[in-house]
């Protein structure tokens, strides 16, 4: 419902390869850590975004999207739904092309705002599940 197959395909294959992953830390037990690894294996540049600004998978981390000193194509969000809306808004502000809310991250108002701003958006899906399906 929150990401048709064409939008998912476009984000994963055409939108760009720099993915800011909000909520990514060095904690290997967190889902973001494994998803970032999968995205790297598929040729994506991952950018950890976490208050600790840790280096993860060899990539420098940043405390916020606004701190990233280069363009980001996709903002992948691994935070609770009640915190996700402002991140989608920040993605619009920093000029991202797409926003991806992970499994169980749902904010319909944020979805509408991002889409109205011209961004592709997917909610309640996981790129690590979707990207191998592309073949």
Short mmCIF file of C-alpha atoms in Angstrom, two decimals:
data_model
loop_
_atom_site.label_atom_id
_atom_site.label_comp_id
_atom_site.label_asym_id
_atom_site.label_seq_id
_atom_site.Cartn_x
_atom_site.Cartn_y
_atom_site.Cartn_z
CA UNK A 1 0.00 0.00 0.00
CA UNK A 2 2.83 2.40 0.81
CA UNK A 3 5.17 1.42 -1.96
CA UNK A 4 4.12 0.02 -5.30
CA UNK A 5 6.57 -2.22 -7.10
CA UNK A 6 7.46 0.48 -9.64
CA UNK A 7 8.40 3.00 -6.92
CA UNK A 8 10.43 0.36 -5.09
CA UNK A 9 12.26 -0.59 -8.30
CA UNK A 10 12.91 3.06 -9.19
CA UNK A 11 14.35 3.88 -5.74
CA UNK A 12 16.58 0.80 -5.75
CA UNK A 13 17.83 1.07 -9.34
CA UNK A 14 17.50 4.65 -10.62
CA UNK A 15 17.29 7.18 -7.80
CA UNK A 16 20.96 7.11 -6.83
CA UNK A 17 23.40 5.13 -4.78
CA UNK A 18 24.00 7.30 -1.70
CA UNK A 19 21.77 6.14 1.14
CA UNK A 20 21.67 7.96 4.48
CA UNK A 21 20.57 5.40 7.06
CA UNK A 22 18.98 7.13 10.03
CA UNK A 23 19.39 5.05 13.16
CA UNK A 24 22.46 3.16 11.96
CA UNK A 25 25.01 2.62 14.71
CA UNK A 26 27.80 0.14 15.39
CA UNK A 27 25.34 -2.10 17.29
CA UNK A 28 25.42 -5.33 15.26
CA UNK A 29 22.21 -6.58 16.89
CA UNK A 30 20.13 -3.81 15.32
CA UNK A 31 18.36 -4.41 12.01
CA UNK A 32 19.90 -1.28 10.49
CA UNK A 33 23.37 -2.82 10.76
CA UNK A 34 22.45 -5.85 8.65
CA UNK A 35 20.42 -3.86 6.12
CA UNK A 36 23.32 -1.45 5.61
CA UNK A 37 25.59 -4.42 4.93
CA UNK A 38 23.18 -5.74 2.29
CA UNK A 39 22.90 -2.32 0.64
CA UNK A 40 26.70 -2.05 0.48
CA UNK A 41 26.92 -5.49 -1.13
CA UNK A 42 24.52 -4.23 -3.82
CA UNK A 43 26.74 -1.23 -4.55
CA UNK A 44 25.09 1.44 -2.42
CA UNK A 45 27.13 3.97 -0.46
CA UNK A 46 25.75 3.99 3.05
CA UNK A 47 25.95 7.03 5.32
CA UNK A 48 25.31 6.31 9.01
CA UNK A 49 23.10 8.93 10.70
CA UNK A 50 22.95 8.60 14.47
CA UNK A 51 23.48 10.99 17.39
CA UNK A 52 26.78 9.21 18.16
CA UNK A 53 28.03 9.83 14.57
CA UNK A 54 29.90 6.51 14.60
CA UNK A 55 31.80 5.04 11.68
CA UNK A 56 29.91 1.94 10.54
CA UNK A 57 30.88 -0.51 7.77
CA UNK A 58 33.85 1.76 7.04
CA UNK A 59 31.68 4.84 6.41
CA UNK A 60 31.88 8.07 8.46
CA UNK A 61 28.76 8.73 10.51
CA UNK A 62 26.95 12.02 11.01
CA UNK A 63 24.71 13.19 13.85
CA UNK A 64 21.94 14.40 11.53
CA UNK A 65 21.03 14.62 7.86
CA UNK A 66 21.90 18.33 7.93
CA UNK A 67 25.47 17.46 8.97
CA UNK A 68 26.19 15.40 5.83
CA UNK A 69 28.43 17.55 3.60
CA UNK A 70 27.38 15.96 0.30
CA UNK A 71 24.18 15.05 -1.52
CA UNK A 72 22.11 12.12 -0.34
CA UNK A 73 19.83 10.27 -2.74
CA UNK A 74 17.74 8.15 -0.37
CA UNK A 75 17.00 8.54 3.34
CA UNK A 76 16.35 5.13 4.92
CA UNK A 77 14.65 5.50 8.31
CA UNK A 78 15.12 3.07 11.21
CA UNK A 79 13.38 4.95 14.03
CA UNK A 80 10.01 4.58 15.75
CA UNK A 81 7.03 5.79 13.75
CA UNK A 82 6.42 8.69 16.12
CA UNK A 83 9.91 10.04 15.35
CA UNK A 84 9.92 9.35 11.61
CA UNK A 85 7.85 12.29 10.32
CA UNK A 86 10.41 14.98 11.15
CA UNK A 87 13.10 12.89 9.46
CA UNK A 88 11.02 12.73 6.27
CA UNK A 89 10.64 16.51 6.47
CA UNK A 90 14.39 16.90 6.93
CA UNK A 91 14.96 14.65 3.90
CA UNK A 92 12.93 17.11 1.84
CA UNK A 93 14.93 20.03 3.28
CA UNK A 94 18.34 18.49 2.45
CA UNK A 95 17.27 17.67 -1.11
CA UNK A 96 16.99 13.89 -0.97
CA UNK A 97 15.19 12.26 -3.87
CA UNK A 98 13.45 9.51 -1.89
CA UNK A 99 12.53 8.41 1.62
CA UNK A 100 12.27 4.80 2.74
CA UNK A 101 10.57 3.96 6.05
CA UNK A 102 11.54 0.50 7.26
CA UNK A 103 9.26 -2.33 8.33
CA UNK A 104 6.73 -1.17 10.96
CA UNK A 105 7.68 2.50 10.46
CA UNK A 106 4.46 4.19 9.36
CA UNK A 107 3.46 7.85 9.29
CA UNK A 108 0.79 8.52 6.69
CA UNK A 109 0.99 12.31 7.08
CA UNK A 110 4.75 12.24 6.50
CA UNK A 111 4.18 10.03 3.46
CA UNK A 112 1.77 12.59 2.01
CA UNK A 113 4.12 15.50 2.76
CA UNK A 114 7.10 13.80 1.12
CA UNK A 115 5.09 12.82 -1.94
CA UNK A 116 3.67 16.34 -2.21
CA UNK A 117 7.25 17.67 -2.14
CA UNK A 118 8.08 15.46 -5.14
CA UNK A 119 9.97 12.67 -3.39
CA UNK A 120 9.40 8.99 -3.99
CA UNK A 121 8.51 7.29 -0.73
CA UNK A 122 8.07 3.76 0.56
CA UNK A 123 6.82 2.78 4.02
CA UNK A 124 6.72 -0.47 5.96
CA UNK A 125 9.11 -2.24 3.58
CA UNK A 126 12.76 -3.28 3.75
CA UNK A 127 15.23 -2.66 0.91
CA UNK A 128 17.30 -5.67 1.99
CA UNK A 129 14.25 -7.82 1.24
CA UNK A 130 13.27 -5.97 -1.92
CA UNK A 131 16.63 -5.54 -3.69
CA UNK A 132 17.34 -9.29 -4.21
CA UNK A 133 13.87 -9.63 -5.78
CA UNK A 134 14.92 -7.33 -8.62
CA UNK A 135 17.05 -10.09 -10.07
#
